[in-house]
PDB file of C-alpha atoms in Angstrom:
ATOM      1  CA  MET G 165      32.385   0.428 -31.792  1.00 62.00           C
ATOM      2  CA  GLU G 166      29.345   1.655 -30.326  1.00 72.00           C
ATOM      3  CA  LEU G 167      27.370  -1.655 -31.105  1.00 72.00           C
ATOM      4  CA  GLU G 168      30.175  -3.162 -29.307  1.00 73.00           C
ATOM      5  CA  ASN G 169      29.510  -1.289 -26.194  1.00 70.00           C
ATOM      6  CA  ARG G 170      25.741  -1.906 -26.030  1.00 73.00           C
ATOM      7  CA  ARG G 171      26.754  -5.607 -26.093  1.00 76.00           C
ATOM      8  CA  ASN G 172      28.746  -5.080 -23.185  1.00 75.00           C
ATOM      9  CA  LEU G 173      26.308  -3.172 -21.244  1.00 71.00           C
ATOM     10  CA  ARG G 174      23.679  -5.799 -21.965  1.00 76.00           C
ATOM     11  CA  GLU G 175      25.869  -8.548 -20.903  1.00 76.00           C
ATOM     12  CA  LYS G 176      26.694  -6.517 -17.720  1.00 77.00           C
ATOM     13  CA  CYS G 177      23.330  -5.586 -17.009  1.00 81.00           C
ATOM     14  CA  ALA G 178      20.707  -7.729 -18.076  1.00 86.00           C
ATOM     15  CA  LEU G 179      18.821  -9.714 -15.631  1.00 90.00           C
ATOM     16  CA  LYS G 180      19.684 -13.555 -15.856  1.00 86.00           C
ATOM     17  CA  GLN G 181      16.564 -14.635 -13.566  1.00 93.00           C
ATOM     18  CA  ASP G 182      13.176 -15.217 -14.975  1.00 95.00           C
ATOM     19  CA  ILE G 183      11.602 -14.292 -11.617  1.00 96.00           C
ATOM     20  CA  LEU G 184      13.483 -10.867 -11.143  1.00 97.00           C
ATOM     21  CA  LYS G 185      12.578  -9.923 -15.232  1.00 97.00           C
ATOM     22  CA  GLU G 186       8.767 -10.866 -14.480  1.00 98.00           C
ATOM     23  CA  PHE G 187       8.776  -8.978 -10.908  1.00 98.00           C
ATOM     24  CA  LEU G 188      10.036  -5.905 -13.089  1.00 98.00           C
ATOM     25  CA  ALA G 189       7.437  -6.257 -15.688  1.00 98.00           C
ATOM     26  CA  GLU G 190       4.411  -6.809 -13.167  1.00 98.00           C
ATOM     27  CA  ILE G 191       5.782  -3.184 -11.227  1.00 98.00           C
ATOM     28  CA  LEU G 192       5.819  -1.693 -14.765  1.00 98.00           C
ATOM     29  CA  GLY G 193       2.762  -2.554 -15.986  1.00 98.00           C
ATOM     30  CA  THR G 194       0.890  -1.981 -12.820  1.00 98.00           C
ATOM     31  CA  PHE G 195       2.292   1.291 -12.994  1.00 98.00           C
ATOM     32  CA  VAL G 196       0.998   2.233 -16.413  1.00 98.00           C
ATOM     33  CA  LEU G 197      -2.378   0.753 -15.527  1.00 98.00           C
ATOM     34  CA  ILE G 198      -2.882   3.320 -12.548  1.00 98.00           C
ATOM     35  CA  LEU G 199      -1.228   6.185 -14.207  1.00 98.00           C
ATOM     36  CA  PHE G 200      -3.638   6.067 -17.467  1.00 98.00           C
ATOM     37  CA  GLY G 201      -6.450   4.800 -14.905  1.00 98.00           C
ATOM     38  CA  CYS G 202      -6.662   6.884 -11.946  1.00 98.00           C
ATOM     39  CA  GLY G 203      -5.207   9.457 -14.113  1.00 98.00           C
ATOM     40  CA  SER G 204      -8.507   9.867 -16.260  1.00 98.00           C
ATOM     41  CA  VAL G 205     -10.381   9.837 -12.719  1.00 98.00           C
ATOM     42  CA  ALA G 206      -8.317  12.722 -11.496  1.00 98.00           C
ATOM     43  CA  GLN G 207      -8.863  14.655 -14.740  1.00 98.00           C
ATOM     44  CA  THR G 208     -12.856  14.068 -14.549  1.00 98.00           C
ATOM     45  CA  VAL G 209     -12.936  14.523 -10.417  1.00 98.00           C
ATOM     46  CA  LEU G 210     -10.556  17.979 -10.719  1.00 98.00           C
ATOM     47  CA  SER G 211     -12.069  19.811 -13.762  1.00 98.00           C
ATOM     48  CA  ARG G 212     -15.287  19.134 -12.031  1.00 96.00           C
ATOM     49  CA  GLY G 213     -16.237  17.193 -15.050  1.00 96.00           C
ATOM     50  CA  ALA G 214     -15.610  19.842 -17.964  1.00 98.00           C
ATOM     51  CA  LEU G 215     -12.674  17.477 -19.230  1.00 97.00           C
ATOM     52  CA  GLY G 216     -14.081  13.973 -18.577  1.00 97.00           C
ATOM     53  CA  GLU G 217     -16.985  11.989 -17.577  1.00 97.00           C
ATOM     54  CA  PRO G 218     -17.624   8.254 -16.677  1.00 97.00           C
ATOM     55  CA  LEU G 219     -16.858   6.978 -20.430  1.00 97.00           C
ATOM     56  CA  THR G 220     -13.698   8.744 -20.303  1.00 98.00           C
ATOM     57  CA  ILE G 221     -12.674   7.041 -16.741  1.00 98.00           C
ATOM     58  CA  HIS G 222     -13.829   3.585 -18.448  1.00 98.00           C
ATOM     59  CA  ILE G 223     -11.421   4.671 -21.348  1.00 98.00           C
ATOM     60  CA  GLY G 224      -8.706   5.161 -19.624  1.00 98.00           C
ATOM     61  CA  PHE G 225      -8.851   1.860 -17.557  1.00 98.00           C
ATOM     62  CA  THR G 226      -9.121   0.195 -20.985  1.00 98.00           C
ATOM     63  CA  THR G 227      -6.008   1.809 -22.465  1.00 98.00           C
ATOM     64  CA  GLY G 228      -4.205   1.151 -19.366  1.00 98.00           C
ATOM     65  CA  VAL G 229      -5.077  -2.316 -18.895  1.00 98.00           C
ATOM     66  CA  MET G 230      -4.674  -2.668 -22.738  1.00 98.00           C
ATOM     67  CA  LEU G 231      -1.249  -1.087 -22.795  1.00 98.00           C
ATOM     68  CA  ALA G 232      -0.200  -2.568 -19.348  1.00 98.00           C
ATOM     69  CA  VAL G 233      -0.340  -6.238 -20.807  1.00 98.00           C
ATOM     70  CA  TYR G 234       1.268  -5.126 -24.170  1.00 98.00           C
ATOM     71  CA  MET G 235       3.948  -4.108 -21.809  1.00 97.00           C
ATOM     72  CA  ALA G 236       4.804  -6.791 -19.661  1.00 98.00           C
ATOM     73  CA  GLY G 237       2.512  -9.917 -21.112  1.00 97.00           C
ATOM     74  CA  GLY G 238       5.757 -11.226 -23.184  1.00 96.00           C
ATOM     75  CA  VAL G 239       7.696 -11.019 -19.749  1.00 97.00           C
ATOM     76  CA  SER G 240       5.323 -12.213 -16.590  1.00 97.00           C
ATOM     77  CA  GLY G 241       2.378 -12.836 -18.766  1.00 97.00           C
ATOM     78  CA  GLY G 242       1.064  -9.316 -18.000  1.00 97.00           C
ATOM     79  CA  HIS G 243      -1.517 -10.228 -14.900  1.00 98.00           C
ATOM     80  CA  VAL G 244      -1.168  -6.655 -13.100  1.00 98.00           C
ATOM     81  CA  ASN G 245      -3.856  -8.101 -10.812  1.00 98.00           C
ATOM     82  CA  PRO G 246      -3.451 -10.432  -7.964  1.00 98.00           C
ATOM     83  CA  ALA G 247      -6.679 -12.237  -8.410  1.00 98.00           C
ATOM     84  CA  VAL G 248      -5.343 -13.212 -12.349  1.00 98.00           C
ATOM     85  CA  SER G 249      -2.252 -14.693 -10.530  1.00 98.00           C
ATOM     86  CA  LEU G 250      -4.368 -16.604  -8.260  1.00 98.00           C
ATOM     87  CA  ALA G 251      -6.633 -17.877 -10.939  1.00 98.00           C
ATOM     88  CA  MET G 252      -3.286 -18.700 -12.830  1.00 98.00           C
ATOM     89  CA  VAL G 253      -1.932 -20.357  -9.675  1.00 98.00           C
ATOM     90  CA  VAL G 254      -5.303 -22.392  -9.027  1.00 98.00           C
ATOM     91  CA  LEU G 255      -5.352 -23.615 -12.970  1.00 97.00           C
ATOM     92  CA  GLY G 256      -1.505 -24.471 -12.856  1.00 97.00           C
ATOM     93  CA  LYS G 257      -0.187 -21.958 -15.085  1.00 97.00           C
ATOM     94  CA  LEU G 258       1.977 -19.956 -12.271  1.00 97.00           C
ATOM     95  CA  SER G 259       4.151 -21.283 -10.111  1.00 97.00           C
ATOM     96  CA  LEU G 260       2.759 -21.289  -6.387  1.00 97.00           C
ATOM     97  CA  LYS G 261       6.336 -19.972  -5.426  1.00 97.00           C
ATOM     98  CA  LYS G 262       5.860 -17.281  -7.940  1.00 98.00           C
ATOM     99  CA  PHE G 263       2.677 -15.996  -6.970  1.00 98.00           C
ATOM    100  CA  PRO G 264       3.851 -13.804  -3.490  1.00 98.00           C
ATOM    101  CA  VAL G 265       6.672 -12.174  -6.309  1.00 98.00           C
ATOM    102  CA  TYR G 266       3.499 -11.145  -8.314  1.00 98.00           C
ATOM    103  CA  VAL G 267       1.756  -9.706  -5.938  1.00 98.00           C
ATOM    104  CA  ALA G 268       4.126  -7.899  -4.333  1.00 98.00           C
ATOM    105  CA  ALA G 269       5.349  -6.215  -7.747  1.00 98.00           C
ATOM    106  CA  GLN G 270       1.728  -5.750  -8.638  1.00 98.00           C
ATOM    107  CA  PHE G 271       1.137  -3.887  -5.145  1.00 98.00           C
ATOM    108  CA  ILE G 272       4.431  -1.688  -5.368  1.00 98.00           C
ATOM    109  CA  GLY G 273       3.560  -0.840  -9.076  1.00 98.00           C
ATOM    110  CA  ALA G 274       0.236   0.309  -7.803  1.00 98.00           C
ATOM    111  CA  PHE G 275       1.705   2.419  -5.097  1.00 98.00           C
ATOM    112  CA  ALA G 276       4.072   3.950  -7.563  1.00 98.00           C
ATOM    113  CA  GLY G 277       1.611   4.739 -10.005  1.00 98.00           C
ATOM    114  CA  SER G 278      -0.659   6.695  -7.249  1.00 98.00           C
ATOM    115  CA  CYS G 279       2.626   8.741  -6.523  1.00 98.00           C
ATOM    116  CA  ALA G 280       2.717   9.533 -10.234  1.00 98.00           C
ATOM    117  CA  VAL G 281      -1.002  10.791 -10.461  1.00 98.00           C
ATOM    118  CA  PHE G 282      -0.428  12.771  -7.408  1.00 98.00           C
ATOM    119  CA  GLY G 283       2.713  14.375  -8.605  1.00 98.00           C
ATOM    120  CA  LEU G 284       1.067  15.235 -11.904  1.00 98.00           C
ATOM    121  CA  TYR G 285      -2.030  16.808 -10.501  1.00 98.00           C
ATOM    122  CA  TYR G 286      -0.589  18.263  -7.465  1.00 98.00           C
ATOM    123  CA  ASP G 287      -1.461  22.001  -8.007  1.00 98.00           C
ATOM    124  CA  ALA G 288      -4.900  20.950  -9.457  1.00 98.00           C
ATOM    125  CA  LEU G 289      -5.794  18.911  -6.389  1.00 98.00           C
ATOM    126  CA  MET G 290      -4.571  21.782  -4.002  1.00 97.00           C
ATOM    127  CA  ASP G 291      -6.793  24.283  -6.210  1.00 97.00           C
ATOM    128  CA  TYR G 292      -9.793  21.636  -5.821  1.00 97.00           C
ATOM    129  CA  THR G 293      -9.479  21.097  -2.307  1.00 96.00           C
ATOM    130  CA  ASN G 294      -7.856  24.040  -0.808  1.00 95.00           C
ATOM    131  CA  GLY G 295      -5.404  22.040   1.119  1.00 94.00           C
ATOM    132  CA  ALA G 296      -7.903  20.051   2.702  1.00 96.00           C
ATOM    133  CA  LEU G 297      -7.766  16.186   1.302  1.00 97.00           C
ATOM    134  CA  LEU G 298     -10.850  14.944   2.196  1.00 97.00           C
ATOM    135  CA  VAL G 299     -12.472  11.176   2.056  1.00 98.00           C
ATOM    136  CA  THR G 300     -16.167  11.990   1.915  1.00 95.00           C
ATOM    137  CA  GLY G 301     -18.106  14.605   1.438  1.00 93.00           C
ATOM    138  CA  GLU G 302     -18.702  17.346  -1.841  1.00 91.00           C
ATOM    139  CA  ASN G 303     -15.446  18.177  -2.103  1.00 94.00           C
ATOM    140  CA  ALA G 304     -13.986  14.540  -1.294  1.00 97.00           C
ATOM    141  CA  THR G 305     -10.838  13.501  -3.722  1.00 98.00           C
ATOM    142  CA  ALA G 306      -9.828   9.807  -2.394  1.00 98.00           C
ATOM    143  CA  SER G 307     -12.039   8.044  -4.725  1.00 97.00           C
ATOM    144  CA  ILE G 308      -9.472   9.348  -7.384  1.00 98.00           C
ATOM    145  CA  PHE G 309      -7.442   6.614  -6.070  1.00 98.00           C
ATOM    146  CA  ALA G 310      -9.536   4.164  -4.462  1.00 98.00           C
ATOM    147  CA  SER G 311     -12.973   2.600  -4.960  1.00 98.00           C
ATOM    148  CA  TYR G 312     -15.872   3.290  -2.509  1.00 98.00           C
ATOM    149  CA  PRO G 313     -19.261   2.269  -2.309  1.00 98.00           C
ATOM    150  CA  ALA G 314     -22.622   3.739  -3.597  1.00 97.00           C
ATOM    151  CA  LYS G 315     -25.131   4.945  -0.737  1.00 96.00           C
ATOM    152  CA  HIS G 316     -27.181   2.361  -1.662  1.00 97.00           C
ATOM    153  CA  LEU G 317     -24.669  -1.059  -1.012  1.00 98.00           C
ATOM    154  CA  SER G 318     -24.514  -2.998   1.377  1.00 97.00           C
ATOM    155  CA  VAL G 319     -21.358  -4.886   2.572  1.00 97.00           C
ATOM    156  CA  LEU G 320     -22.812  -8.346   0.796  1.00 98.00           C
ATOM    157  CA  ASN G 321     -23.725  -6.598  -2.111  1.00 98.00           C
ATOM    158  CA  GLY G 322     -20.380  -5.180  -2.530  1.00 98.00           C
ATOM    159  CA  PHE G 323     -18.754  -8.664  -1.742  1.00 98.00           C
ATOM    160  CA  ILE G 324     -21.050 -10.447  -4.628  1.00 98.00           C
ATOM    161  CA  ASP G 325     -20.468  -7.283  -6.966  1.00 98.00           C
ATOM    162  CA  GLN G 326     -16.618  -7.950  -7.142  1.00 98.00           C
ATOM    163  CA  VAL G 327     -16.758 -11.830  -7.244  1.00 98.00           C
ATOM    164  CA  ILE G 328     -19.184 -11.547 -10.129  1.00 98.00           C
ATOM    165  CA  GLY G 329     -17.126  -8.736 -11.548  1.00 98.00           C
ATOM    166  CA  THR G 330     -13.783 -10.512 -11.156  1.00 98.00           C
ATOM    167  CA  GLY G 331     -14.856 -13.775 -11.965  1.00 98.00           C
ATOM    168  CA  ALA G 332     -16.426 -12.161 -15.609  1.00 98.00           C
ATOM    169  CA  LEU G 333     -12.903 -10.818 -16.183  1.00 98.00           C
ATOM    170  CA  VAL G 334     -10.913 -14.053 -15.407  1.00 98.00           C
ATOM    171  CA  LEU G 335     -13.460 -15.931 -17.850  1.00 98.00           C
ATOM    172  CA  CYS G 336     -12.708 -13.629 -20.859  1.00 98.00           C
ATOM    173  CA  ILE G 337      -8.943 -13.672 -20.252  1.00 98.00           C
ATOM    174  CA  LEU G 338      -9.042 -17.178 -19.807  1.00 98.00           C
ATOM    175  CA  ALA G 339     -11.101 -17.593 -23.319  1.00 97.00           C
ATOM    176  CA  ILE G 340      -9.078 -14.850 -24.914  1.00 97.00           C
ATOM    177  CA  VAL G 341      -5.495 -16.673 -24.275  1.00 97.00           C
ATOM    178  CA  ASP G 342      -6.590 -20.265 -24.624  1.00 97.00           C
ATOM    179  CA  ARG G 343      -5.014 -21.839 -27.792  1.00 94.00           C
ATOM    180  CA  LYS G 344      -7.482 -24.623 -28.188  1.00 95.00           C
ATOM    181  CA  ASN G 345     -10.661 -22.578 -27.886  1.00 95.00           C
ATOM    182  CA  MET G 346     -11.109 -19.974 -30.871  1.00 94.00           C
ATOM    183  CA  GLY G 347      -8.788 -17.582 -28.869  1.00 91.00           C
ATOM    184  CA  ALA G 348      -7.563 -14.300 -29.897  1.00 95.00           C
ATOM    185  CA  PRO G 349      -5.036 -13.820 -32.879  1.00 94.00           C
ATOM    186  CA  LYS G 350      -1.633 -13.292 -31.748  1.00 93.00           C
ATOM    187  CA  GLY G 351      -0.568  -9.727 -30.472  1.00 95.00           C
ATOM    188  CA  MET G 352      -4.494  -8.707 -30.329  1.00 97.00           C
ATOM    189  CA  GLU G 353      -5.020 -10.420 -26.530  1.00 97.00           C
ATOM    190  CA  PRO G 354      -4.062  -7.028 -24.941  1.00 98.00           C
ATOM    191  CA  LEU G 355      -6.509  -5.392 -26.835  1.00 98.00           C
ATOM    192  CA  ILE G 356      -9.415  -7.889 -26.390  1.00 98.00           C
ATOM    193  CA  ILE G 357      -8.445  -7.866 -22.630  1.00 98.00           C
ATOM    194  CA  GLY G 358      -8.864  -3.798 -22.554  1.00 98.00           C
ATOM    195  CA  LEU G 359     -12.209  -4.334 -24.320  1.00 98.00           C
ATOM    196  CA  THR G 360     -13.360  -6.717 -21.513  1.00 98.00           C
ATOM    197  CA  ILE G 361     -12.449  -3.806 -19.059  1.00 98.00           C
ATOM    198  CA  LEU G 362     -14.383  -1.839 -20.917  1.00 98.00           C
ATOM    199  CA  ALA G 363     -17.539  -4.164 -20.884  1.00 98.00           C
ATOM    200  CA  ILE G 364     -16.900  -4.356 -17.184  1.00 98.00           C
ATOM    201  CA  GLY G 365     -17.070  -0.895 -16.746  1.00 98.00           C
ATOM    202  CA  VAL G 366     -20.494  -0.016 -18.672  1.00 98.00           C
ATOM    203  CA  SER G 367     -22.350  -2.902 -17.044  1.00 98.00           C
ATOM    204  CA  MET G 368     -20.940  -3.181 -13.881  1.00 98.00           C
ATOM    205  CA  GLY G 369     -19.748   0.094 -12.530  1.00 97.00           C
ATOM    206  CA  LEU G 370     -22.961   1.313 -10.330  1.00 98.00           C
ATOM    207  CA  ASN G 371     -22.093  -0.338  -7.362  1.00 98.00           C
ATOM    208  CA  CYS G 372     -18.184   0.877  -6.518  1.00 97.00           C
ATOM    209  CA  GLY G 373     -16.600   1.678  -9.929  1.00 97.00           C
ATOM    210  CA  TYR G 374     -15.475  -1.770 -10.549  1.00 97.00           C
ATOM    211  CA  PRO G 375     -12.016  -2.084  -8.991  1.00 97.00           C
ATOM    212  CA  ILE G 376     -12.021  -5.845  -9.634  1.00 98.00           C
ATOM    213  CA  ASN G 377      -8.253  -5.877  -8.584  1.00 98.00           C
ATOM    214  CA  PRO G 378      -6.577  -5.922  -5.301  1.00 98.00           C
ATOM    215  CA  ALA G 379      -3.334  -4.103  -5.869  1.00 98.00           C
ATOM    216  CA  ARG G 380      -5.334  -1.539  -8.170  1.00 98.00           C
ATOM    217  CA  ASP G 381      -7.405  -0.401  -5.148  1.00 98.00           C
ATOM    218  CA  LEU G 382      -5.735  -1.333  -2.026  1.00 98.00           C
ATOM    219  CA  GLY G 383      -2.114  -0.098  -3.320  1.00 98.00           C
ATOM    220  CA  PRO G 384      -3.648   3.573  -4.232  1.00 98.00           C
ATOM    221  CA  ARG G 385      -5.407   3.540  -0.836  1.00 98.00           C
ATOM    222  CA  LEU G 386      -2.275   2.828   1.047  1.00 98.00           C
ATOM    223  CA  PHE G 387      -0.932   5.843  -0.705  1.00 98.00           C
ATOM    224  CA  THR G 388      -3.767   7.907   0.182  1.00 98.00           C
ATOM    225  CA  ALA G 389      -3.419   7.106   3.768  1.00 98.00           C
ATOM    226  CA  VAL G 390       0.459   8.229   3.662  1.00 98.00           C
ATOM    227  CA  ALA G 391      -0.233  10.737   1.183  1.00 98.00           C
ATOM    228  CA  GLY G 392      -2.326  13.154   3.653  1.00 97.00           C
ATOM    229  CA  TRP G 393      -5.675  11.844   3.632  1.00 98.00           C
ATOM    230  CA  GLY G 394      -5.463   9.783   6.727  1.00 97.00           C
ATOM    231  CA  VAL G 395      -6.845   6.476   8.037  1.00 97.00           C
ATOM    232  CA  ASP G 396     -10.132   7.837   7.306  1.00 97.00           C
ATOM    233  CA  VAL G 397      -9.563   5.718   3.523  1.00 98.00           C
ATOM    234  CA  PHE G 398      -9.704   2.463   5.551  1.00 98.00           C
ATOM    235  CA  ARG G 399     -12.891   3.500   7.714  1.00 97.00           C
ATOM    236  CA  ALA G 400     -15.265   4.867   5.071  1.00 97.00           C
ATOM    237  CA  GLY G 401     -17.907   3.197   3.567  1.00 95.00           C
ATOM    238  CA  GLY G 402     -18.302   0.775   6.531  1.00 95.00           C
ATOM    239  CA  CYS G 403     -14.482  -0.305   6.614  1.00 97.00           C
ATOM    240  CA  TRP G 404     -15.172  -0.986   2.817  1.00 98.00           C
ATOM    241  CA  TRP G 405     -11.269  -1.428   1.994  1.00 98.00           C
ATOM    242  CA  TRP G 406     -11.321  -4.866   2.704  1.00 98.00           C
ATOM    243  CA  ILE G 407     -14.088  -5.685   0.003  1.00 98.00           C
ATOM    244  CA  PRO G 408     -12.336  -5.080  -2.655  1.00 98.00           C
ATOM    245  CA  VAL G 409      -9.332  -7.467  -2.060  1.00 98.00           C
ATOM    246  CA  ALA G 410     -11.077 -10.082  -0.533  1.00 98.00           C
ATOM    247  CA  GLY G 411     -14.158 -10.559  -3.282  1.00 98.00           C
ATOM    248  CA  PRO G 412     -11.710 -10.389  -6.186  1.00 98.00           C
ATOM    249  CA  MET G 413      -9.699 -12.662  -5.225  1.00 98.00           C
ATOM    250  CA  VAL G 414     -12.840 -15.133  -4.426  1.00 98.00           C
ATOM    251  CA  GLY G 415     -14.326 -14.304  -7.904  1.00 98.00           C
ATOM    252  CA  GLY G 416     -10.694 -14.774  -9.565  1.00 98.00           C
ATOM    253  CA  VAL G 417     -10.822 -18.542  -8.473  1.00 98.00           C
ATOM    254  CA  VAL G 418     -14.320 -18.823  -9.117  1.00 98.00           C
ATOM    255  CA  GLY G 419     -13.764 -17.637 -12.752  1.00 98.00           C
ATOM    256  CA  ALA G 420     -10.751 -20.051 -12.832  1.00 98.00           C
ATOM    257  CA  VAL G 421     -12.931 -23.147 -11.367  1.00 98.00           C
ATOM    258  CA  ILE G 422     -15.789 -22.215 -14.069  1.00 98.00           C
ATOM    259  CA  TYR G 423     -13.815 -21.922 -17.201  1.00 98.00           C
ATOM    260  CA  PHE G 424     -11.846 -25.171 -16.050  1.00 98.00           C
ATOM    261  CA  LEU G 425     -14.931 -27.256 -15.572  1.00 98.00           C
ATOM    262  CA  LEU G 426     -17.170 -26.114 -18.311  1.00 98.00           C
ATOM    263  CA  ILE G 427     -14.308 -25.476 -21.273  1.00 97.00           C
ATOM    264  CA  GLU G 428     -11.125 -26.111 -20.656  1.00 97.00           C
ATOM    265  CA  LEU G 429     -11.673 -29.618 -18.991  1.00 96.00           C
ATOM    266  CA  HIS G 430     -13.425 -30.813 -22.063  1.00 96.00           C
ATOM    267  CA  HIS G 431     -10.922 -30.195 -24.832  1.00 95.00           C
ATOM    268  CA  PRO G 432      -9.181 -33.193 -26.527  1.00 92.00           C
ATOM    269  CA  GLU G 433      -5.965 -33.888 -25.784  1.00 83.00           C
ATOM    270  CA  PRO G 434      -3.401 -33.778 -28.217  1.00 75.00           C
ATOM    271  CA  GLU G 435      -2.253 -37.427 -28.350  1.00 66.00           C
ATOM    272  CA  LYS G 436      -6.193 -38.329 -28.983  1.00 58.00           C
ATOM    273  CA  GLN G 437      -6.737 -35.845 -31.483  1.00 53.00           C
ATOM    274  CA  ASN G 438      -3.460 -37.282 -33.166  1.00 58.00           C
ATOM    275  CA  GLU G 439      -4.949 -40.673 -33.231  1.00 59.00           C
ATOM    276  CA  GLU G 440      -8.164 -39.593 -34.289  1.00 52.00           C
ATOM    277  CA  GLU G 441      -6.610 -37.796 -37.029  1.00 53.00           C
ATOM    278  CA  ASN G 442      -4.381 -40.852 -37.910  1.00 58.00           C
ATOM    279  CA  LYS G 443      -7.510 -43.355 -38.201  1.00 57.00           C
ATOM    280  CA  VAL G 444      -9.120 -40.719 -40.578  1.00 44.00           C
ATOM    281  CA  LYS G 445      -5.836 -40.858 -42.692  1.00 50.00           C
ATOM    282  CA  ASP G 446      -5.564 -44.694 -42.534  1.00 53.00           C
ATOM    283  CA  LYS G 447      -9.273 -45.028 -43.676  1.00 49.00           C
ATOM    284  CA  TYR G 448      -8.445 -42.708 -46.622  1.00 42.00           C
ATOM    285  CA  GLU G 449      -5.312 -44.566 -47.355  1.00 47.00           C
ATOM    286  CA  MET G 450      -7.644 -47.962 -47.252  1.00 50.00           C
ATOM    287  CA  ILE G 451     -10.068 -46.662 -49.440  1.00 46.00           C
ATOM    288  CA  THR G 452      -7.439 -45.010 -52.119  1.00 45.00           C
ATOM    289  CA  MET G 453      -5.692 -48.466 -52.347  1.00 46.00           C
ATOM    290  CA  SER G 454      -9.151 -50.385 -53.093  1.00 43.00           C
TER     291      SER G 454
END
């Protein structure tokens, strides 16, 4: 009886349209990414380094991405990043009409994840700031949620930073999921993608903390704007906010094009590969018959 009730519930409530399933998967995946990623930053900042350091932040984002892809990968591909979704559109691996749906889901998930981190650490945040939510200065806390540039970083260098970082991410993702290349063992792809984030974090984090994801940066930034930090989150760093949005989108396309031109374009076509195998087989049969 209970099993029958479950079946009836599934038949009544289960979504039939794939795009809706993918929409929800991208929301939940991006939510998990922000919960663990920004949560690790919050713990480090609000404990004044007693319960965290740069390495724990790298681990937080690494595991956040890994678990997000495990959670959403079987439904939507687990992009959790508009730059990755755009790269897939460019390569014809994602329909153009699905692109805005994926991006909307990713921003919603990132915003919701920021709400969760804020609620989780609300008391600690108030204790740390004495109720003053600052974007810059010694007790600034806006950087828990979004990226801000280091003092040495120019606009041009920041843009290049994001193009290179996101391009490297997309290059590695495409290699990991490419079945005609070595690829990763089935089910291990999210782990290897997470390790890619770790590699980027420990090698490209100095300038601005490797946002490399427009949803991961702009979604939480929008949250901070309405949660008490104000419009200064968009003015800080010389109006830095648009660089972690535009840079990754350009980097995603650059990474996709480079991988296609240097690797994917040169994979043997299945028909030609079969023809070559058949030729070898025919030669073998002729030899054995003679």
